[in-house]
Amino acid sequence: MDPVNFVILASILFAIGSAAVLLRRNAIVAFMGVELMLNAANLALVAFARIHGEIDGQVMAFFVMVVAAAEVVVGLAIIIAVFRARQTISLDEPAELKG
Amino acid sequence: MVSPILFWIIAAITVIPALSLLFARKAVHIAMSIVLVMVGLAAAYVALDAPFLGVVQIVVYTGAVMMLFLFVLMLVGVDQREDLKETITAQRWIAFFAAGGLGAFLVSLITRVSIPVAEEGAVGDPEPIAILLFEKYVLVIEVLGFVLITAAVGALVLTHVPRLKPRRTQVEVQRDRVRTGSDPVNKVFPGVYARHNALDIPALDPEGKPIEASVSRVLKIRNQVQDGAEFRAQLEDPSRKEDDR
């Protein structure tokens, strides 16, 4: 089966992830949507690496994983800091901050 | 070439659990489905000649990242309700339309192009990846090292809470207890009648009166406290005990 099919699968997963980011108001769930989008991008990179028969794309996917891990650590720390201050992890609550 | 059966299995165990991100209610269920998605993606990587990345995916994503998500979920409380009122009107439909449009756009673009597939490509074993990482991309690796250190320090700074009051020592706690006139020693334990599980019976003081404070507050809220009257009556009048039998 053509590896291009994996790119199609990746774009479907990316769309699901972006829908979750737009739709959910629980900060952690929206964050999981971001993770899914990053993973979809990784899948596309690996699929293209297979199509071209080189492993540079896999190294790129590896870099994305590292950055995603750093991003998760900082993001979850921010969620905990917001939860301590406001006792909620809803993404709509901080909208009250504006003037 | 990837076998079609494997592809469809991978597609099923990635897309179906991923949909829980949109429709599931409980955040823990969503986290566990995303774990399944990550495992499916690891299988996809192995199928696409990237065994090293498949293992890294399992270790980093299912092992570390998603467990971190679960930790934070437990920390903020799993019963965090999602408020259903929409700040932006029809946000649900806008989101579905935008994301669906993006997906349809990407899929239609990708199905339109045709790329010749390399017949025998390089396999992403650890060794060639290591050589590539530390020769061609060595600068990127160093920058990523900085990113990781900054992220770790950032997480520590963000979650650090400065101590506002000085720590109370045991001596101070004891002094306060005596000053306020509360029990200078441990709280009284609940009653010890061997009739049944006696945590729900107040202890008796030397005069034979029940000490209400000895029973756990939780049992009081649940109305599961025995007042001990039955047992006190038996103690005062031993003949009643025989009547019961």
CSV table of C-alpha atoms in Angstrom, one decimal:
chain,number,residue,atom,x,y,z
A,1,MET,CA,0.0,0.0,0.0
A,2,ASP,CA,1.2,3.4,-0.9
A,3,PRO,CA,2.7,5.3,2.0
A,4,VAL,CA,0.9,8.4,0.8
A,5,ASN,CA,-2.2,6.9,2.6
A,6,PHE,CA,-0.4,7.6,5.8
A,7,VAL,CA,-0.2,11.2,4.9
A,8,ILE,CA,-4.0,11.2,4.4
A,9,LEU,CA,-4.4,9.5,7.8
A,10,ALA,CA,-2.2,12.2,9.3
A,11,SER,CA,-4.3,15.0,7.8
A,12,ILE,CA,-7.4,13.4,9.2
A,13,LEU,CA,-5.8,13.2,12.7
A,14,PHE,CA,-4.7,16.8,12.3
A,15,ALA,CA,-8.2,17.9,11.6
A,16,ILE,CA,-9.5,16.0,14.6
A,17,GLY,CA,-6.9,17.6,16.8
A,18,SER,CA,-7.6,21.1,15.5
A,19,ALA,CA,-11.4,20.5,16.1
A,20,ALA,CA,-10.6,19.5,19.7
A,21,VAL,CA,-8.6,22.7,20.2
A,22,LEU,CA,-11.4,24.8,18.8
A,23,LEU,CA,-14.2,22.9,20.6
A,24,ARG,CA,-13.2,21.9,24.0
A,25,ARG,CA,-13.1,24.3,26.9
A,26,ASN,CA,-11.2,22.0,29.3
A,27,ALA,CA,-7.6,23.2,29.1
A,28,ILE,CA,-6.1,19.7,29.4
A,29,VAL,CA,-8.3,18.3,26.7
A,30,ALA,CA,-7.5,21.2,24.4
A,31,PHE,CA,-3.9,20.5,25.1
A,32,MET,CA,-4.3,16.9,24.2
A,33,GLY,CA,-5.7,18.2,20.9
A,34,VAL,CA,-2.4,20.1,20.3
A,35,GLU,CA,-0.5,16.9,21.1
A,36,LEU,CA,-2.6,15.0,18.5
A,37,MET,CA,-1.8,17.7,15.9
A,38,LEU,CA,1.9,17.4,16.6
A,39,ASN,CA,1.8,13.7,16.3
A,40,ALA,CA,-0.1,14.0,13.0
A,41,ALA,CA,2.7,16.2,11.7
A,42,ASN,CA,5.2,13.6,12.9
A,43,LEU,CA,3.3,10.8,11.0
A,44,ALA,CA,3.4,12.9,7.8
A,45,LEU,CA,7.1,13.5,8.2
A,46,VAL,CA,7.8,9.8,8.7
A,47,ALA,CA,5.6,8.9,5.7
A,48,PHE,CA,7.4,11.4,3.5
A,49,ALA,CA,10.7,10.0,4.8
A,50,ARG,CA,9.6,6.6,3.6
A,51,ILE,CA,8.4,7.9,0.3
A,52,HIS,CA,11.8,9.5,-0.4
A,53,GLY,CA,13.7,6.6,1.0
A,54,GLU,CA,15.8,8.8,3.3
A,55,ILE,CA,15.8,9.1,7.1
A,56,ASP,CA,16.1,12.9,7.4
A,57,GLY,CA,12.4,13.1,7.8
A,58,GLN,CA,12.6,10.7,10.8
A,59,VAL,CA,15.2,12.9,12.4
A,60,MET,CA,12.9,15.9,11.9
A,61,ALA,CA,10.1,13.9,13.6
A,62,PHE,CA,12.5,13.2,16.4
A,63,PHE,CA,13.1,16.9,16.8
A,64,VAL,CA,9.4,17.6,16.9
A,65,MET,CA,9.0,15.0,19.6
A,66,VAL,CA,11.7,16.7,21.7
A,67,VAL,CA,10.0,20.1,21.3
A,68,ALA,CA,6.6,18.6,22.0
A,69,ALA,CA,7.9,17.1,25.3
A,70,ALA,CA,9.3,20.5,26.3
A,71,GLU,CA,6.0,22.1,25.3
A,72,VAL,CA,4.0,19.7,27.4
A,73,VAL,CA,6.1,20.3,30.5
A,74,VAL,CA,5.7,24.1,30.3
A,75,GLY,CA,2.1,24.0,29.2
A,76,LEU,CA,1.0,21.7,32.1
A,77,ALA,CA,3.0,23.9,34.5
A,78,ILE,CA,1.0,26.9,33.2
A,79,ILE,CA,-2.3,24.9,33.6
A,80,ILE,CA,-1.3,24.1,37.2
A,81,ALA,CA,-0.4,27.7,38.0
A,82,VAL,CA,-3.7,28.9,36.6
A,83,PHE,CA,-5.6,26.3,38.5
A,84,ARG,CA,-3.9,27.4,41.8
A,85,ALA,CA,-4.8,31.0,41.2
A,86,ARG,CA,-8.4,30.5,39.9
A,87,GLN,CA,-9.5,26.9,40.9
A,88,THR,CA,-10.5,26.2,37.4
A,89,ILE,CA,-9.0,24.8,34.2
A,90,SER,CA,-11.7,26.1,31.9
A,91,LEU,CA,-10.3,28.1,29.0
A,92,ASP,CA,-13.2,30.5,29.0
A,93,GLU,CA,-12.7,31.7,32.6
A,94,PRO,CA,-9.5,33.8,32.0
A,95,ALA,CA,-11.6,35.8,29.5
A,96,GLU,CA,-12.8,37.7,32.5
A,97,LEU,CA,-9.3,39.2,32.7
A,98,LYS,CA,-9.9,41.7,29.9
A,99,GLY,CA,-10.7,45.2,31.2
B,1,MET,CA,5.4,-1.5,0.9
B,2,VAL,CA,3.0,-1.5,3.8
B,3,SER,CA,0.4,-4.2,3.8
B,4,PRO,CA,-3.2,-2.9,3.4
B,5,ILE,CA,-4.5,-4.9,6.4
B,6,LEU,CA,-1.9,-3.3,8.7
B,7,PHE,CA,-2.8,0.2,7.3
B,8,TRP,CA,-6.5,-0.3,8.0
B,9,ILE,CA,-5.8,-1.6,11.5
B,10,ILE,CA,-3.6,1.4,12.3
B,11,ALA,CA,-6.2,3.7,10.8
B,12,ALA,CA,-8.9,2.2,13.0
B,13,ILE,CA,-6.9,2.4,16.2
B,14,THR,CA,-5.8,5.9,15.6
B,15,VAL,CA,-8.9,7.7,14.2
B,16,ILE,CA,-11.6,6.1,16.3
B,17,PRO,CA,-10.0,6.8,19.7
B,18,ALA,CA,-9.0,10.2,18.5
B,19,LEU,CA,-12.7,11.0,18.0
B,20,SER,CA,-13.1,10.7,21.7
B,21,LEU,CA,-11.3,14.0,21.9
B,22,LEU,CA,-14.4,15.6,20.5
B,23,PHE,CA,-17.2,13.5,22.0
B,24,ALA,CA,-16.1,11.9,25.3
B,25,ARG,CA,-17.2,13.6,28.5
B,26,LYS,CA,-14.5,12.5,31.0
B,27,ALA,CA,-11.0,13.7,30.6
B,28,VAL,CA,-9.5,10.5,31.9
B,29,HIS,CA,-11.2,8.5,29.1
B,30,ILE,CA,-9.9,10.9,26.6
B,31,ALA,CA,-6.3,10.6,27.9
B,32,MET,CA,-6.5,6.8,27.8
B,33,SER,CA,-7.8,6.9,24.2
B,34,ILE,CA,-5.0,9.2,23.2
B,35,VAL,CA,-2.6,6.7,24.7
B,36,LEU,CA,-4.1,4.2,22.2
B,37,VAL,CA,-3.7,6.7,19.4
B,38,MET,CA,0.0,7.0,20.3
B,39,VAL,CA,0.5,3.2,20.3
B,40,GLY,CA,-1.2,3.1,16.8
B,41,LEU,CA,1.2,5.8,15.6
B,42,ALA,CA,4.1,3.8,16.9
B,43,ALA,CA,2.9,0.8,14.9
B,44,ALA,CA,2.7,3.1,11.9
B,45,TYR,CA,6.3,4.3,12.3
B,46,VAL,CA,7.5,0.7,12.5
B,47,ALA,CA,5.5,-0.1,9.4
B,48,LEU,CA,7.1,2.9,7.6
B,49,ASP,CA,10.7,1.7,8.2
B,50,ALA,CA,11.3,3.8,11.3
B,51,PRO,CA,11.7,1.3,14.1
B,52,PHE,CA,13.8,3.6,16.3
B,53,LEU,CA,11.1,6.3,16.1
B,54,GLY,CA,8.4,3.8,16.9
B,55,VAL,CA,10.2,2.8,20.2
B,56,VAL,CA,10.8,6.5,21.0
B,57,GLN,CA,7.1,7.2,20.4
B,58,ILE,CA,6.1,4.5,22.9
B,59,VAL,CA,8.6,5.6,25.5
B,60,VAL,CA,8.1,9.4,25.1
B,61,TYR,CA,4.4,9.7,24.4
B,62,THR,CA,2.6,6.8,26.0
B,63,GLY,CA,5.2,6.5,28.8
B,64,ALA,CA,6.0,10.0,29.7
B,65,VAL,CA,3.8,12.6,28.1
B,66,MET,CA,0.4,11.0,28.5
B,67,MET,CA,1.2,9.9,32.0
B,68,LEU,CA,2.2,13.5,32.8
B,69,PHE,CA,-1.3,14.5,31.5
B,70,LEU,CA,-2.9,11.9,33.8
B,71,PHE,CA,-0.8,13.2,36.8
B,72,VAL,CA,-2.0,16.8,36.1
B,73,LEU,CA,-5.6,15.5,35.7
B,74,MET,CA,-5.5,13.9,39.1
B,75,LEU,CA,-3.8,17.0,40.5
B,76,VAL,CA,-6.6,19.4,39.4
B,77,GLY,CA,-9.3,16.9,40.1
B,78,VAL,CA,-10.8,14.4,37.7
B,79,ASP,CA,-14.3,15.8,38.4
B,80,GLN,CA,-13.6,19.2,36.8
B,81,ARG,CA,-16.9,19.9,35.0
B,82,GLU,CA,-16.7,21.4,31.6
B,83,ASP,CA,-19.1,24.4,31.4
B,84,LEU,CA,-21.4,24.0,28.5
B,85,LYS,CA,-22.3,27.6,28.0
B,86,GLU,CA,-20.7,29.0,24.8
B,87,THR,CA,-18.9,32.3,25.1
B,88,ILE,CA,-18.9,32.6,21.3
B,89,THR,CA,-22.3,31.9,19.8
B,90,ALA,CA,-22.4,28.7,17.7
B,91,GLN,CA,-18.8,28.0,18.5
B,92,ARG,CA,-19.4,24.3,18.1
B,93,TRP,CA,-20.6,24.6,14.5
B,94,ILE,CA,-17.9,27.1,13.6
B,95,ALA,CA,-15.3,24.7,15.0
B,96,PHE,CA,-16.7,21.6,13.2
B,97,PHE,CA,-16.9,23.5,10.0
B,98,ALA,CA,-13.4,25.0,10.2
B,99,ALA,CA,-11.8,21.7,11.2
B,100,GLY,CA,-13.8,19.7,8.7
B,101,GLY,CA,-12.9,22.1,6.0
B,102,LEU,CA,-9.2,21.9,6.9
B,103,GLY,CA,-9.4,18.1,6.8
B,104,ALA,CA,-11.2,18.0,3.5
B,105,PHE,CA,-8.8,20.5,2.0
B,106,LEU,CA,-5.7,18.6,3.1
B,107,VAL,CA,-7.1,15.2,1.9
B,108,SER,CA,-8.2,16.6,-1.5
B,109,LEU,CA,-4.8,18.1,-2.0
B,110,ILE,CA,-2.9,15.0,-1.0
B,111,THR,CA,-5.0,12.7,-3.2
B,112,ARG,CA,-4.4,14.9,-6.2
B,113,VAL,CA,-0.6,14.6,-6.2
B,114,SER,CA,1.4,11.5,-7.0
B,115,ILE,CA,4.9,11.0,-5.7
B,116,PRO,CA,7.0,8.1,-6.9
B,117,VAL,CA,7.8,5.9,-3.9
B,118,ALA,CA,11.4,4.8,-3.3
B,119,GLU,CA,11.5,1.1,-3.6
B,120,GLU,CA,14.3,0.3,-1.2
B,121,GLY,CA,14.8,3.2,1.2
B,122,ALA,CA,17.1,3.6,4.2
B,123,VAL,CA,15.7,2.0,7.4
B,124,GLY,CA,15.6,4.2,10.4
B,125,ASP,CA,17.7,2.0,12.7
B,126,PRO,CA,19.3,3.7,15.7
B,127,GLU,CA,22.8,3.7,14.1
B,128,PRO,CA,22.1,5.7,10.9
B,129,ILE,CA,19.8,8.0,12.9
B,130,ALA,CA,22.6,8.6,15.4
B,131,ILE,CA,25.1,9.3,12.7
B,132,LEU,CA,22.8,11.8,11.0
B,133,LEU,CA,21.9,13.4,14.4
B,134,PHE,CA,25.4,14.0,15.5
B,135,GLU,CA,26.9,14.9,12.1
B,136,LYS,CA,24.5,16.8,10.0
B,137,TYR,CA,22.1,18.1,12.7
B,138,VAL,CA,24.5,18.4,15.6
B,139,LEU,CA,23.8,22.1,16.0
B,140,VAL,CA,20.0,21.4,16.2
B,141,ILE,CA,20.7,18.9,18.9
B,142,GLU,CA,22.6,21.5,20.9
B,143,VAL,CA,19.8,24.0,20.5
B,144,LEU,CA,17.3,21.4,21.6
B,145,GLY,CA,19.4,20.8,24.7
B,146,PHE,CA,19.0,24.4,25.5
B,147,VAL,CA,15.2,24.2,24.9
B,148,LEU,CA,14.9,21.2,27.2
B,149,ILE,CA,16.9,22.9,30.0
B,150,THR,CA,14.8,26.1,29.7
B,151,ALA,CA,11.6,24.1,29.7
B,152,ALA,CA,12.6,22.2,32.8
B,153,VAL,CA,13.6,25.4,34.7
B,154,GLY,CA,10.5,27.1,33.4
B,155,ALA,CA,8.3,24.3,34.8
B,156,LEU,CA,10.0,24.6,38.1
B,157,VAL,CA,9.6,28.4,38.2
B,158,LEU,CA,5.9,28.2,37.2
B,159,THR,CA,4.9,25.6,39.7
B,160,HIS,CA,7.0,27.0,42.6
B,161,VAL,CA,5.0,28.6,45.4
B,162,PRO,CA,7.0,30.8,47.7
B,163,ARG,CA,6.4,30.2,51.4
B,164,LEU,CA,4.5,33.1,52.7
B,165,LYS,CA,4.5,32.3,56.4
B,166,PRO,CA,7.4,30.8,58.4
B,167,ARG,CA,7.0,27.1,59.0
B,168,ARG,CA,5.4,26.2,62.3
B,169,THR,CA,7.5,23.9,64.4
B,170,GLN,CA,6.1,21.1,66.6
B,171,VAL,CA,6.8,23.2,69.7
B,172,GLU,CA,4.7,26.1,68.4
B,173,VAL,CA,1.8,23.8,67.5
B,174,GLN,CA,1.8,22.3,71.0
B,175,ARG,CA,2.0,25.8,72.6
B,176,ASP,CA,-1.0,26.9,70.5
B,177,ARG,CA,-3.0,23.8,71.5
B,178,VAL,CA,-2.5,24.5,75.2
B,179,ARG,CA,-3.2,28.3,74.8
B,180,THR,CA,-6.5,27.7,73.0
B,181,GLY,CA,-7.5,25.1,75.6
B,182,SER,CA,-8.0,22.3,73.2
B,183,ASP,CA,-6.8,18.8,74.0
B,184,PRO,CA,-3.1,19.0,74.7
B,185,VAL,CA,-2.5,15.4,73.6
B,186,ASN,CA,-3.9,13.4,70.8
B,187,LYS,CA,-7.6,13.4,69.9
B,188,VAL,CA,-9.6,10.8,71.8
B,189,PHE,CA,-10.0,7.6,69.8
B,190,PRO,CA,-13.6,6.4,69.1
B,191,GLY,CA,-15.2,3.8,71.3
B,192,VAL,CA,-13.9,0.3,71.5
B,193,TYR,CA,-17.0,-1.8,72.1
B,194,ALA,CA,-16.4,-5.1,70.4
B,195,ARG,CA,-19.9,-5.3,69.2
B,196,HIS,CA,-19.2,-4.2,65.7
B,197,ASN,CA,-16.9,-1.9,63.8
B,198,ALA,CA,-16.6,0.5,66.6
B,199,LEU,CA,-15.2,3.6,64.8
B,200,ASP,CA,-18.7,4.9,64.7
B,201,ILE,CA,-19.2,4.9,68.5
B,202,PRO,CA,-18.1,7.9,70.5
B,203,ALA,CA,-15.6,7.2,73.3
B,204,LEU,CA,-16.9,7.5,76.9
B,205,ASP,CA,-15.2,9.9,79.3
B,206,PRO,CA,-14.6,8.8,82.9
B,207,GLU,CA,-18.1,9.9,83.9
B,208,GLY,CA,-19.6,7.7,81.2
B,209,LYS,CA,-20.7,10.5,78.9
B,210,PRO,CA,-20.0,10.1,75.2
B,211,ILE,CA,-17.2,12.3,73.7
B,212,GLU,CA,-18.7,13.5,70.4
B,213,ALA,CA,-15.4,14.8,69.0
B,214,SER,CA,-13.9,11.3,69.0
B,215,VAL,CA,-15.8,10.2,66.0
B,216,SER,CA,-14.6,11.0,62.5
B,217,ARG,CA,-16.3,14.1,61.0
B,218,VAL,CA,-17.0,12.1,57.8
B,219,LEU,CA,-19.2,9.6,59.7
B,220,LYS,CA,-21.1,12.5,61.3
B,221,ILE,CA,-21.9,14.0,57.9
B,222,ARG,CA,-23.1,10.6,56.6
B,223,ASN,CA,-25.3,10.1,59.7
B,224,GLN,CA,-23.5,6.9,60.6
B,225,VAL,CA,-22.7,7.7,64.2
B,226,GLN,CA,-24.0,5.5,67.0
B,227,ASP,CA,-24.7,7.4,70.2
B,228,GLY,CA,-23.7,4.4,72.4
B,229,ALA,CA,-27.0,4.6,74.3
B,230,GLU,CA,-27.7,0.9,73.8
B,231,PHE,CA,-24.4,-0.1,75.2
B,232,ARG,CA,-24.5,2.3,78.1
B,233,ALA,CA,-27.8,0.9,79.1
B,234,GLN,CA,-26.3,-2.6,79.1
B,235,LEU,CA,-23.5,-1.5,81.2
B,236,GLU,CA,-25.8,0.1,83.8
B,237,ASP,CA,-28.3,-2.7,83.8
B,238,PRO,CA,-26.7,-6.1,83.2
B,239,SER,CA,-30.0,-7.9,83.4
B,240,ARG,CA,-31.1,-6.3,80.0
B,241,LYS,CA,-28.3,-8.1,78.3
B,242,GLU,CA,-29.8,-11.5,79.1
B,243,ASP,CA,-33.2,-10.3,78.0
B,244,ASP,CA,-31.8,-9.5,74.6
B,245,ARG,CA,-30.6,-13.0,74.2
